[in-house]
């Protein structure tokens, strides 16, 4: 492992200043992605800037909107009963995430900023219509999560910018949801994951959001599936049609974990099962 | 031995507390004064000529103490086929070939220096599959054999076979015959403790090496040869085995990195440690061999097996290790699992430019039990006989001699299969997509002779405090050997197990042992310990004739002072004291012919001191014994010979549920029933059974080293998947059948390897029972299951449309 300097600013302003002074420096939150890459030699930053002491980044607030600090760990999300009861999807994604040790370190912001196509918090946050707040030396801005991912490992963040907060609207009175994920064994990168979030009233599906992970360069919303389901009642054949449509919206790859074909099959099955399970979920 | 005090009772193993507390010192923790850190430069090609190695930049790096290549060090040949070299010269034959090495003052500098070594290669065409390697005119991995004779083929010269009965006649006479092709994958041993060693030479050239080895004495022989190559003939080589975090067969060979550490230590005059990180362990050590197997079995109308034909081809990789002798163990199930009168076996190994392979738990046995037991279920279906019933009709029995010439003394296979079926509710109605399957095993249970001596020695040393130190040359690698050994010594000498300490394994202090393989550790060590204990008892009792009366009378005096009313029974002490009438029990020596008076019991430590401190007649008690099991070295080409003193049997069963839309297999529960002869320590035995089963589940469903043109694609636990607690959270029922084997210590058989042998076919058979698809290549991934289900659905759809 090549040596690097380590900085621990206590404010964002200080973090921006250090980042400005050391080109090639990188932010680090839990380090569960960054340090793995540094150890394997895939990344050789000359300095790491820890976000660990900037406490404004760790807030968790439920109100007219819900604000999840980027530095909240997966474990903190899982252990927050109000948050997980308002958004069961968050718990469903957080529960099988890595191991206890990983959950204690890994942050929600890190998961998004790392921009892995397989990041587990991405599909659920996409299905919840999350927005992200970004702060940089030039000020603050907000973008829909949907527009945040630009490619594998690539985000909308400009150099020096920090993701500060994930913002969620209230779940809605008739909200139903389900997150399903498949991997080879318990601790593994997802082969495919699907999150469904929708409103179900009078047998009718509205505000349907379906997102998938690990089947395209970025975690993505399956908009054709959403459009198909929007406003419909669940009738025989509808979910099969949705599943077929889902397979046409994704662009999975073949790698050592699975073939593109298998990922496509899985996505179809998971879309059908996730929507069905969401509809059956009793509230 | 039904009245055992310690044998058969659950007791935490002696190393448990220190391991749990992180106090145990592994190779990683060892530091010697002045120690340097070695690092190996590996090949960047699967097959290439070495044109030039430029080490100058590495040599100039501050902190580097030596850079070595084959061009500036004596040639050291390694491997039992002598086809491998510590450092490679002229050409590389696999990605992991060692082309250079560095010793530096810290590991980071060593790693940096290795990156500064420039090697120029001229790539050569390689062979990466069995067919490529065996094709006419294929590039040769080795142009010459170890003696310098030219080679014309990639096939190894090793031959393994077996022919018994008349196969053609038997096949024609069979009512049902089923054939099939099966394959198994490369599997990583996945030791928690990665490979490493520390080599140190003294000023006279004597070597001490701390090594992750299972064969300290064969390693001593190998390293002594290396010393000779370095110009140090006749020097002493001492192999010391520190605490090991698992070996699973990786310690059966000596490895290039060990010789490189010796070369670097010799070059620098400093102790040198080489420690592999996880990626190096994955990419640069040998995994378990893969196998391609063709099988045919037949039976008569009643389901009695008529014949079995097995053809094995194995991709050996670029060099030979003991892994190339897997077929020696394949012979056991092929010739002797169930009664089958006509058997034909042939195994061939082929050099390729893939990573070379080595031993792993089970040693060839799982590779062929997988096709035998899968194919047997197919045969049962063809014969319309329940698979359990078919197995029972062909079950081995005590007293039989198998086609290989194995003499079956005790055999609990029937009981194992019955227990498995019972615990699985065999034959019960099940939900859709659920099914059950079972498979059995035979393995060596009384060591396995592959060398002219298959024995091991034990030394017992008693001290003035009644403590007994035990020296044995085999290896505790996590399996619980020291637990079995300490319980055995305690039982045999009537002391508490706390009084027994097992010394670290060290060729300098321990008697010779062939190595810890073939599930032989406890079987050999405990048998040798029992023999040594017998000698110790004889020594102690002979001396006790002299010292016991005095000690007993001193006891009596003190006792009378404490109990003034006590009247000692009239009893002729002098007449009762006879060497052969003493007994050791509860840490004391007693006389069998004496009344049970408290003063007639003497504490062992006091007795030992009295034996020691008696002027010129003083003695300290030590006893040693060497145990050589009764077995024959088989003729491998004929595949005949009674290779073990006894045989272990077992059966496993699985209930699974298959998701027909994803192909996922969920294990609902499993049963593992093993004929262990006798339970020595139920705790460590359960550990071996659960651990073996877990590796068996990994072999069946998840684990596989993937390669592309010789390069390993998944050299990490991120990409190579072993089962986690989430996969293993199903109930496992263990059943231990005690057959009380006459050759075993207290009746025990070897238990180390059987646990993973029948797991994969048991699961595959359950999958077939659940959803009607048979997978023939391991591991059984969801993708393969789904593909098979698709094919079946397509076929049945085709059938439907073709019927008018
Ligand atoms: C054993 C193991 C198991 C894992 N299991 C899973 C799993 O099941 N599911 C899953 O999705 N992932 C898993 N991961 C991956 C990883 O843990 C997650 O992606 C985690 O959420 C990353 O968060 P972190 O805080 O550790 O990120 P870090 O490693 O600290 O950072 C990741 C990246 O994001 C950047 N960054 C972090 N925070 C910010 C911020 N606020 N603003 C701007 N940039 C930022 C960093 O510069 C870096 O580029 C696993 C990793 C390991 C080692």
Tab-separated table of C-alpha atoms in Angstrom, chain B residues 414-567:
chain	number	residue	atom	x	y	z
B	414	UNK	CA	-25.595	-49.796	6.646
B	415	UNK	CA	-26.230	-47.998	9.920
B	416	UNK	CA	-25.082	-44.703	8.399
B	417	UNK	CA	-27.466	-45.024	5.466
B	418	UNK	CA	-30.343	-46.072	7.693
B	419	UNK	CA	-29.761	-43.134	10.009
B	420	UNK	CA	-29.584	-40.762	7.056
B	421	UNK	CA	-32.808	-42.021	5.542
B	422	UNK	CA	-34.590	-41.973	8.884
B	423	UNK	CA	-33.552	-38.447	9.773
B	424	UNK	CA	-34.570	-37.182	6.342
B	425	UNK	CA	-37.995	-38.855	6.533
B	426	UNK	CA	-37.075	-40.677	3.352
B	427	UNK	CA	-40.178	-41.488	1.346
B	428	UNK	CA	-42.368	-38.865	3.024
B	429	UNK	CA	-44.612	-36.599	0.945
B	430	UNK	CA	-42.998	-33.260	0.321
B	431	UNK	CA	-44.001	-29.841	-0.897
B	432	UNK	CA	-43.548	-29.031	-4.565
B	433	UNK	CA	-39.981	-28.247	-5.575
B	434	UNK	CA	-38.596	-29.987	-2.498
B	435	UNK	CA	-36.615	-33.167	-2.659
B	436	UNK	CA	-34.195	-35.398	-0.813
B	437	UNK	CA	-31.031	-37.147	-1.861
B	438	UNK	CA	-28.289	-39.142	-0.288
B	439	UNK	CA	-24.783	-40.399	-1.004
B	440	UNK	CA	-22.247	-42.544	0.813
B	441	UNK	CA	-18.518	-42.728	1.207
B	442	UNK	CA	-15.599	-44.945	1.928
B	443	UNK	CA	-12.254	-43.511	2.942
B	444	UNK	CA	-9.086	-44.685	4.592
B	445	UNK	CA	-9.753	-44.875	8.317
B	446	UNK	CA	-6.451	-46.301	9.515
B	447	UNK	CA	-3.990	-44.108	7.652
B	448	UNK	CA	-3.229	-44.575	3.951
B	449	UNK	CA	0.017	-46.044	2.826
B	450	UNK	CA	1.666	-44.091	0.029
B	451	UNK	CA	5.223	-44.325	1.323
B	452	UNK	CA	7.422	-47.151	2.528
B	453	UNK	CA	6.783	-46.180	6.125
B	454	UNK	CA	3.319	-45.072	7.104
B	455	UNK	CA	4.109	-44.754	10.785
B	456	UNK	CA	4.670	-42.168	13.436
B	457	UNK	CA	6.383	-41.960	16.794
B	458	UNK	CA	5.496	-40.478	20.157
B	459	UNK	CA	7.701	-39.567	23.105
B	460	UNK	CA	6.244	-39.153	26.579
B	461	UNK	CA	8.280	-37.261	29.144
B	462	UNK	CA	7.252	-37.109	32.787
B	463	UNK	CA	8.476	-34.340	35.075
B	464	UNK	CA	8.741	-33.915	38.850
B	465	UNK	CA	5.297	-32.335	38.996
B	466	UNK	CA	3.443	-35.174	37.387
B	467	UNK	CA	3.129	-33.268	34.129
B	468	UNK	CA	3.447	-35.256	30.940
B	469	UNK	CA	4.906	-33.661	27.830
B	470	UNK	CA	4.086	-35.351	24.565
B	471	UNK	CA	6.155	-35.050	21.408
B	472	UNK	CA	4.641	-36.215	18.147
B	473	UNK	CA	5.903	-35.420	14.667
B	474	UNK	CA	2.494	-34.952	13.029
B	475	UNK	CA	0.772	-31.627	12.740
B	476	UNK	CA	-2.055	-29.868	14.545
B	477	UNK	CA	-3.414	-27.635	11.797
B	478	UNK	CA	-6.695	-26.806	13.435
B	479	UNK	CA	-8.345	-30.206	13.189
B	480	UNK	CA	-8.103	-31.073	16.885
B	481	UNK	CA	-5.279	-33.619	16.835
B	482	UNK	CA	-3.876	-32.316	20.111
B	483	UNK	CA	-7.213	-32.772	21.798
B	484	UNK	CA	-7.384	-36.444	20.792
B	485	UNK	CA	-3.755	-36.961	21.739
B	486	UNK	CA	-4.018	-35.377	25.173
B	487	UNK	CA	-7.202	-37.285	25.998
B	488	UNK	CA	-5.548	-40.528	24.913
B	489	UNK	CA	-2.465	-39.964	27.072
B	490	UNK	CA	-4.622	-38.903	30.013
B	491	UNK	CA	-6.817	-41.961	29.647
B	492	UNK	CA	-3.885	-44.351	29.293
B	493	UNK	CA	-1.996	-42.941	32.258
B	494	UNK	CA	-4.885	-42.229	34.569
B	495	UNK	CA	-4.244	-38.490	34.805
B	496	UNK	CA	-6.336	-35.446	34.103
B	497	UNK	CA	-5.983	-34.060	30.540
B	498	UNK	CA	-4.782	-30.817	32.159
B	499	UNK	CA	-1.624	-32.653	33.118
B	500	UNK	CA	-0.818	-33.433	29.498
B	501	UNK	CA	0.942	-30.892	27.306
B	502	UNK	CA	1.522	-31.470	23.615
B	503	UNK	CA	4.827	-29.971	22.474
B	504	UNK	CA	5.136	-27.915	19.317
B	505	UNK	CA	5.980	-30.043	16.323
B	506	UNK	CA	9.676	-29.798	15.615
B	507	UNK	CA	11.835	-32.286	13.736
B	508	UNK	CA	14.557	-31.510	16.254
B	509	UNK	CA	12.592	-32.885	19.192
B	510	UNK	CA	9.828	-35.088	17.796
B	511	UNK	CA	10.167	-38.601	16.424
B	512	UNK	CA	9.590	-39.226	12.717
B	513	UNK	CA	6.131	-39.214	11.215
B	514	UNK	CA	5.199	-39.512	7.551
B	515	UNK	CA	2.884	-36.511	7.686
B	516	UNK	CA	-0.618	-35.463	8.570
B	517	UNK	CA	-2.749	-36.586	5.649
B	518	UNK	CA	-5.169	-39.407	4.910
B	519	UNK	CA	-7.138	-38.564	8.068
B	520	UNK	CA	-4.367	-40.345	9.918
B	521	UNK	CA	-3.270	-37.882	12.625
B	522	UNK	CA	-5.267	-39.096	15.594
B	523	UNK	CA	-5.254	-42.716	14.451
B	524	UNK	CA	-1.464	-42.915	14.285
B	525	UNK	CA	-0.602	-40.533	17.113
B	526	UNK	CA	-2.996	-42.119	19.589
B	527	UNK	CA	-1.921	-45.634	18.706
B	528	UNK	CA	1.721	-44.645	19.157
B	529	UNK	CA	0.836	-42.833	22.388
B	530	UNK	CA	-0.931	-45.909	23.742
B	531	UNK	CA	2.154	-48.005	23.021
B	532	UNK	CA	4.440	-45.413	24.627
B	533	UNK	CA	2.133	-45.170	27.631
B	534	UNK	CA	2.341	-48.923	28.051
B	535	UNK	CA	6.132	-48.655	28.190
B	536	UNK	CA	5.972	-45.744	30.625
B	537	UNK	CA	3.659	-47.655	32.890
B	538	UNK	CA	6.043	-50.605	32.898
B	539	UNK	CA	8.939	-48.305	33.869
B	540	UNK	CA	6.937	-46.577	36.559
B	541	UNK	CA	5.604	-49.803	38.018
B	542	UNK	CA	9.045	-51.422	38.077
B	543	UNK	CA	10.453	-48.476	40.013
B	544	UNK	CA	7.351	-48.376	42.212
B	545	UNK	CA	8.146	-51.817	43.531
B	546	UNK	CA	11.021	-50.143	45.312
B	547	UNK	CA	9.606	-46.757	46.301
B	548	UNK	CA	5.887	-47.378	46.760
B	549	UNK	CA	5.968	-49.197	50.178
B	550	UNK	CA	7.972	-46.387	51.780
B	551	UNK	CA	5.596	-43.715	50.420
B	552	UNK	CA	2.526	-45.672	51.497
B	553	UNK	CA	3.843	-46.124	55.022
B	554	UNK	CA	4.625	-42.404	55.254
B	555	UNK	CA	1.024	-41.828	54.196
B	556	UNK	CA	-0.205	-44.187	56.887
B	557	UNK	CA	1.761	-42.423	59.589
B	558	UNK	CA	0.329	-39.054	58.615
B	559	UNK	CA	-3.144	-40.527	58.289
B	560	UNK	CA	-3.010	-41.989	61.788
B	561	UNK	CA	-1.993	-38.641	63.207
B	562	UNK	CA	-4.991	-37.035	61.507
B	563	UNK	CA	-7.365	-39.879	62.448
B	564	UNK	CA	-6.346	-41.146	65.919
B	565	UNK	CA	-9.153	-43.731	65.989
B	566	UNK	CA	-8.149	-45.285	62.694
B	567	UNK	CA	-7.313	-48.970	62.759
